[in-house]
CSV table of C-alpha atoms in Angstrom, one decimal:
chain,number,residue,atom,x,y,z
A,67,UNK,CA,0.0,0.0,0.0
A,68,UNK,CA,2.9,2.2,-0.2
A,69,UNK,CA,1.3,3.8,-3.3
A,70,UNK,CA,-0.7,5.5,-0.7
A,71,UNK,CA,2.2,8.2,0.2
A,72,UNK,CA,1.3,10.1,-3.1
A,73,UNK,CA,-2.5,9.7,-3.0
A,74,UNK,CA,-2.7,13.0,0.1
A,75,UNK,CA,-6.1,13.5,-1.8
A,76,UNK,CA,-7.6,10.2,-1.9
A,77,UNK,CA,-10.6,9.7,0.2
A,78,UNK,CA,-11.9,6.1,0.2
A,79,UNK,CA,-9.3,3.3,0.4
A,80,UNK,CA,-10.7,-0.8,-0.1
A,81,UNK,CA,-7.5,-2.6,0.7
A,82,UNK,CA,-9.8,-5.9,2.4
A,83,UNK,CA,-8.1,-9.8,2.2
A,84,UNK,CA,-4.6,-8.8,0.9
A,85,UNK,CA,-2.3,-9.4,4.0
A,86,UNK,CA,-1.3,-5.9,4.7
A,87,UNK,CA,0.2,-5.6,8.2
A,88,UNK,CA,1.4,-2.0,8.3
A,89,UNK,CA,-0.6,1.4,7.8
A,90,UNK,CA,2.0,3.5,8.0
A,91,UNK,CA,1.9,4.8,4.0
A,92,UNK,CA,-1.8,6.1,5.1
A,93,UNK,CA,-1.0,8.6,7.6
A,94,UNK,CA,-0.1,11.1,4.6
A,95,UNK,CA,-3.8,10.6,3.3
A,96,UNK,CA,-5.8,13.7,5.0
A,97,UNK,CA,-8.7,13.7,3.0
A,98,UNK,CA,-9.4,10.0,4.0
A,99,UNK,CA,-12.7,9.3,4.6
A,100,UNK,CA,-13.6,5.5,4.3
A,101,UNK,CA,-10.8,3.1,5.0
A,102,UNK,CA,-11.8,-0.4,4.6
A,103,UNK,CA,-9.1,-3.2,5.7
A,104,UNK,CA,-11.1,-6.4,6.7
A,105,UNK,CA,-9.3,-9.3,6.8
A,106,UNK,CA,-5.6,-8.7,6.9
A,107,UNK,CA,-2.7,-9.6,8.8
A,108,UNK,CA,-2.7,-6.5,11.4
A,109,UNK,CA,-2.0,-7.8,14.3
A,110,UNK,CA,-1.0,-4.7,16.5
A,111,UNK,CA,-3.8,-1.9,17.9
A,112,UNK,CA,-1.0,0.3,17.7
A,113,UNK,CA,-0.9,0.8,14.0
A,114,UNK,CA,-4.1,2.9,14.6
A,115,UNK,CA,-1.5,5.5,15.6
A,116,UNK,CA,-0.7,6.1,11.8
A,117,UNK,CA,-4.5,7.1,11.6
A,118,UNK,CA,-4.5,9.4,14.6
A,119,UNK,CA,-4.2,12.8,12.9
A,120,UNK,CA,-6.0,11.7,9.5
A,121,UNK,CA,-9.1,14.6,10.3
A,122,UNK,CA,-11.9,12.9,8.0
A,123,UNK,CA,-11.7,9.6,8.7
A,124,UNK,CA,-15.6,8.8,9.6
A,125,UNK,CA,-15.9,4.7,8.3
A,126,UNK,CA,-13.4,2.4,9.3
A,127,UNK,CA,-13.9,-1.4,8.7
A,128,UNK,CA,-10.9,-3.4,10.3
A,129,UNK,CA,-12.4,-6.8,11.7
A,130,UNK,CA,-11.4,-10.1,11.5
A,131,UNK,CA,-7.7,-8.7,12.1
A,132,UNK,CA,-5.4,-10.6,14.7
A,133,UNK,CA,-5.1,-7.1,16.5
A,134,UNK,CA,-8.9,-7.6,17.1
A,135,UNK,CA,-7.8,-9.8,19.5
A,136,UNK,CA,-10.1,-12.4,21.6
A,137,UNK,CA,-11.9,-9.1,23.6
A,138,UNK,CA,-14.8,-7.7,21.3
A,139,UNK,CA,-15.4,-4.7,24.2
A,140,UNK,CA,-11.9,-3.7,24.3
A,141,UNK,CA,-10.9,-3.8,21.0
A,142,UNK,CA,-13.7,-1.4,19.9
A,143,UNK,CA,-13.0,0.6,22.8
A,144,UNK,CA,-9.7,1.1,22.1
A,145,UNK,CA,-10.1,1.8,18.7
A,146,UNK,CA,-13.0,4.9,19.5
A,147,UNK,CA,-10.6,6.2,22.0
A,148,UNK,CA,-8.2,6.8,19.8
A,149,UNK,CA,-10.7,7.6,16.9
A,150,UNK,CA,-13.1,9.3,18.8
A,151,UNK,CA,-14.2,11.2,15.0
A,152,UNK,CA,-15.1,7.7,13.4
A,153,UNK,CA,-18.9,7.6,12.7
A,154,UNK,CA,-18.9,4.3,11.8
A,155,UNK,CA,-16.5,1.1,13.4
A,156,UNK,CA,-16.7,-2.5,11.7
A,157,UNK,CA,-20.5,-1.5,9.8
A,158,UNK,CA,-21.5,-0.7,12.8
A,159,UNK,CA,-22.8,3.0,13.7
A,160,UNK,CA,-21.0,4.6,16.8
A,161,UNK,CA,-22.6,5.7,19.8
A,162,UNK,CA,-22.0,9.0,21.9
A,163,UNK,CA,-22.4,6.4,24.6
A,164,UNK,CA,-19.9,4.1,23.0
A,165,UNK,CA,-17.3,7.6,22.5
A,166,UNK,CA,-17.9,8.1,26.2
A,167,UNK,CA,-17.3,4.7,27.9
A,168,UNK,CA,-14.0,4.7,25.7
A,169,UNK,CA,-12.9,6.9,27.8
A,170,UNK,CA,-12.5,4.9,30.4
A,171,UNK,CA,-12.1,1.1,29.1
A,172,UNK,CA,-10.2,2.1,26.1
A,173,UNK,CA,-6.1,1.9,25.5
A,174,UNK,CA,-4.6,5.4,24.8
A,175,UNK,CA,-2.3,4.6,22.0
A,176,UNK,CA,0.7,7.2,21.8
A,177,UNK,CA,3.6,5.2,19.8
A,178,UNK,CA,3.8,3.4,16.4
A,179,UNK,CA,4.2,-0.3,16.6
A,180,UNK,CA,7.6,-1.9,16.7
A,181,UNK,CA,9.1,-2.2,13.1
A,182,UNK,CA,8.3,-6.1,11.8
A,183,UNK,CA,10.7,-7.8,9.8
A,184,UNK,CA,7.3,-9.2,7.2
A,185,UNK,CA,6.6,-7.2,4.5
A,186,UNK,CA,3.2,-6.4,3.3
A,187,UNK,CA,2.1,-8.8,0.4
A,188,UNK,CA,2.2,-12.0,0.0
A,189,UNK,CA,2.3,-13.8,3.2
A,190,UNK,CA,5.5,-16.5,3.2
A,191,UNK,CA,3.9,-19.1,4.7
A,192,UNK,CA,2.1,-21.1,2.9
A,193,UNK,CA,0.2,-22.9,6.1
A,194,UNK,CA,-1.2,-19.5,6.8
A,195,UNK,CA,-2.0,-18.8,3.1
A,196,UNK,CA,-3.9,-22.5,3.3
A,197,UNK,CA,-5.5,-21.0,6.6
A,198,UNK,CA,-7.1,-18.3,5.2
A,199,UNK,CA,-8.3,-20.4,2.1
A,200,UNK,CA,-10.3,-23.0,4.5
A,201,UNK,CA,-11.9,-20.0,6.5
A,202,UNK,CA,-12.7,-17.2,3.3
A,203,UNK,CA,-15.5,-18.9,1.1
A,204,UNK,CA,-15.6,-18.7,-2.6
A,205,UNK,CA,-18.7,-16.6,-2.7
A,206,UNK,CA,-18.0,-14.5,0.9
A,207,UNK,CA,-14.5,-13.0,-0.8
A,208,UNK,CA,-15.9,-12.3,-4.4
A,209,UNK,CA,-18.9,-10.6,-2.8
A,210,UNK,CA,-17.3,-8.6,-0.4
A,211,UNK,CA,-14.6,-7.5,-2.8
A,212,UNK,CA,-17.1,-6.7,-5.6
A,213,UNK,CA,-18.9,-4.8,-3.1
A,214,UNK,CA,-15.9,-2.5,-2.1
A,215,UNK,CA,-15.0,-2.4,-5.8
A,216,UNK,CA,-18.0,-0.7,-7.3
A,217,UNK,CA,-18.3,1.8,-4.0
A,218,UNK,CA,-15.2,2.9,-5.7
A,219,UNK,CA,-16.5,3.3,-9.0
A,220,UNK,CA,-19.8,5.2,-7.6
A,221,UNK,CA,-17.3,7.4,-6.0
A,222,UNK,CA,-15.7,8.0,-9.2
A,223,UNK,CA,-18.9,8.3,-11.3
A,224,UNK,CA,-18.5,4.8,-13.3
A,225,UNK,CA,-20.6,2.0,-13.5
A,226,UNK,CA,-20.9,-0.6,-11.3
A,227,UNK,CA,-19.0,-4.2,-12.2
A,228,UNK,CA,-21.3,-6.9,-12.8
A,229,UNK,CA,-21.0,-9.9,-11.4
A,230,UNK,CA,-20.4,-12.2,-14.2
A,231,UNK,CA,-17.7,-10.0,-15.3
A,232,UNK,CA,-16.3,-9.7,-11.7
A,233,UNK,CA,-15.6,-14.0,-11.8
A,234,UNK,CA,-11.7,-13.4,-12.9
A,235,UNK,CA,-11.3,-12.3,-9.1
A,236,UNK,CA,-11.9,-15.9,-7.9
A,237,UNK,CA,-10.0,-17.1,-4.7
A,238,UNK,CA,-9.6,-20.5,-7.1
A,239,UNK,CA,-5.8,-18.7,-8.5
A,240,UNK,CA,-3.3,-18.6,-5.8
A,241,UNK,CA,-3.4,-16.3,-2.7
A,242,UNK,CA,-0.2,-14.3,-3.9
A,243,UNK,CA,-2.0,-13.8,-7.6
A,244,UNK,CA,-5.4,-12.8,-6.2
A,245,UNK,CA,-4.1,-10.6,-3.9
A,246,UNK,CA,-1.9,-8.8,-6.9
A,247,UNK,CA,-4.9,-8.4,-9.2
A,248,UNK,CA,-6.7,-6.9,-6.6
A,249,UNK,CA,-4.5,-4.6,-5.5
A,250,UNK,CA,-3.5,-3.2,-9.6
A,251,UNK,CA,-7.3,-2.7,-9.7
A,252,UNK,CA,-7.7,-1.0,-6.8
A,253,UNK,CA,-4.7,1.3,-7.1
A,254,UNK,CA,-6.0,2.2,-10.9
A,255,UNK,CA,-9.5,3.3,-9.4
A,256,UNK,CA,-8.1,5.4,-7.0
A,257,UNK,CA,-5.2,7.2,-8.9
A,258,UNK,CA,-7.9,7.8,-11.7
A,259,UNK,CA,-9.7,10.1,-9.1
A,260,UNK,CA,-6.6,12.2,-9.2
A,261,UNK,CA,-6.6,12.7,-13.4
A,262,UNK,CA,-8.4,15.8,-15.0
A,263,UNK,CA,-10.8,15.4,-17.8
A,264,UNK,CA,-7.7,15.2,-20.4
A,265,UNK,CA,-5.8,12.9,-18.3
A,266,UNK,CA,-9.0,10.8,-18.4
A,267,UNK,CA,-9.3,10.9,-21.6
A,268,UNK,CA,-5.7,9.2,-22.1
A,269,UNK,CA,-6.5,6.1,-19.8
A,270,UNK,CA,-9.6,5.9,-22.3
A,271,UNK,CA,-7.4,5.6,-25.3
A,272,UNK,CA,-5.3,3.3,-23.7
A,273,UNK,CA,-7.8,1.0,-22.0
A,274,UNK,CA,-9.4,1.2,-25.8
A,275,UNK,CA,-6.5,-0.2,-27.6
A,276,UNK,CA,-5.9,-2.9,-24.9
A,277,UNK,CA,-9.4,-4.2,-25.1
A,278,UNK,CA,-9.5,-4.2,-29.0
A,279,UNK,CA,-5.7,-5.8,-28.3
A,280,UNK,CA,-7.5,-8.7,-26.0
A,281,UNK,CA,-10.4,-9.1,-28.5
A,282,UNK,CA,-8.1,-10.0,-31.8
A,283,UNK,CA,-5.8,-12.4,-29.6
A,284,UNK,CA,-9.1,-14.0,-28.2
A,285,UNK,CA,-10.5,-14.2,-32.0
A,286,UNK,CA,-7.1,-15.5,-33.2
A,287,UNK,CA,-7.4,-18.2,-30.5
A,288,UNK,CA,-10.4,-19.5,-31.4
């Protein structure tokens, strides 16, 4: 995600089921709005630090992280306590209630987690890739991701991806693969936010010429 350094403008981020274990790169982003990281490989609280000063940031969706931890009360406490602006937590709406209590059972974070020697991507182990396949379902991941995906393209006025067209993005290729594709898409939806009507214009031409590429290779095939 450290493609996210030179997005300052960007305001929603989908980054969900692609082993990212640092947020570091986001803490430049200060139009973030909508950060959406389920299932990943965070596994400290203390990462929240690199969202501390990020002054939008109302939607965050971060479960099913290790750093979630065994302690449903105390994670979302913590996290509101040092979020206190969030609006939403996990799809959930937040409470002035919730905001207060935090107060108290929360964790002040105040210092970036310690510096791991992993780096974001592909996990190297291939138990815990096996892991992950046995608990994410086939339909559960291609959902979920198609959902984040077109909330990007509303954002940027396009149309939304059907799904029959979406079925290249199935968990049946390898973790490492998936997790690639997803994150090339995602990190062409969001820099085309940043383009002007001629840069737009460009990525049409291009996109264009690719397609009709595809199309004669597909034709030749056959």
């Amino acid at each position: 995600i450290s493609i996210c350094r030179d997005l300052p403008n960007i305001e929603v981020i989908t980054f969900s089921v692609n082993g990212i274990s640092d947020l570091e790169p986001l803490n430049q982003c200060q139009n973030l709005s909508e950060l959406y990281l389920r299932k990943n490989n965070i596994t400290s609280l203390n990462e929240l630090f690199y969202l501390k000063n990020l002054p939008r940031l109302r939607v965050l969706w971060l479960s099913e992280n290790p750093c979630c931890g065994s302690d449903p009360h105390h994670y979302r406490m913590t996290v509101l306590r040092n979020l206190p602006s969030l609006q939403k937590l996990d799809n959930q709406a937040v409470t002035e209630e919730e905001l207060s209590q935090a107060l108290v059972d929360g964790e002040e974070i105040t210092a970036p987690p310690a510096r791991r020697s992993v780096e974001n991507g592909c996990p190297e182990s291939t138990e815990s890739s096996a892991a992950e396949s046995t608990t994410e379902t086939e339909s559960e991941l291609l959902n979920f991701t198609l959902e984040e995906t077109n909330k990007i393209r509303e954002e940027l006025g396009m149309k939304p991806v059907p799904r029959d067209k979406f079925s290249s993005f199935s968990p049946r290729e390898t973790d490492c693969n998936r997790k690639k594709r997803n994150n090339v898409l995602n990190a062409i939806l969001l820099l085309m936010k940043e383009l002007d009507a001629e840069g737009l214009e460009i990525v049409q031409q291009t996109v264009g010429r690719r397609l009709q590429a595809f199309r004669k290779k597909e034709l030749q095939e056959e």
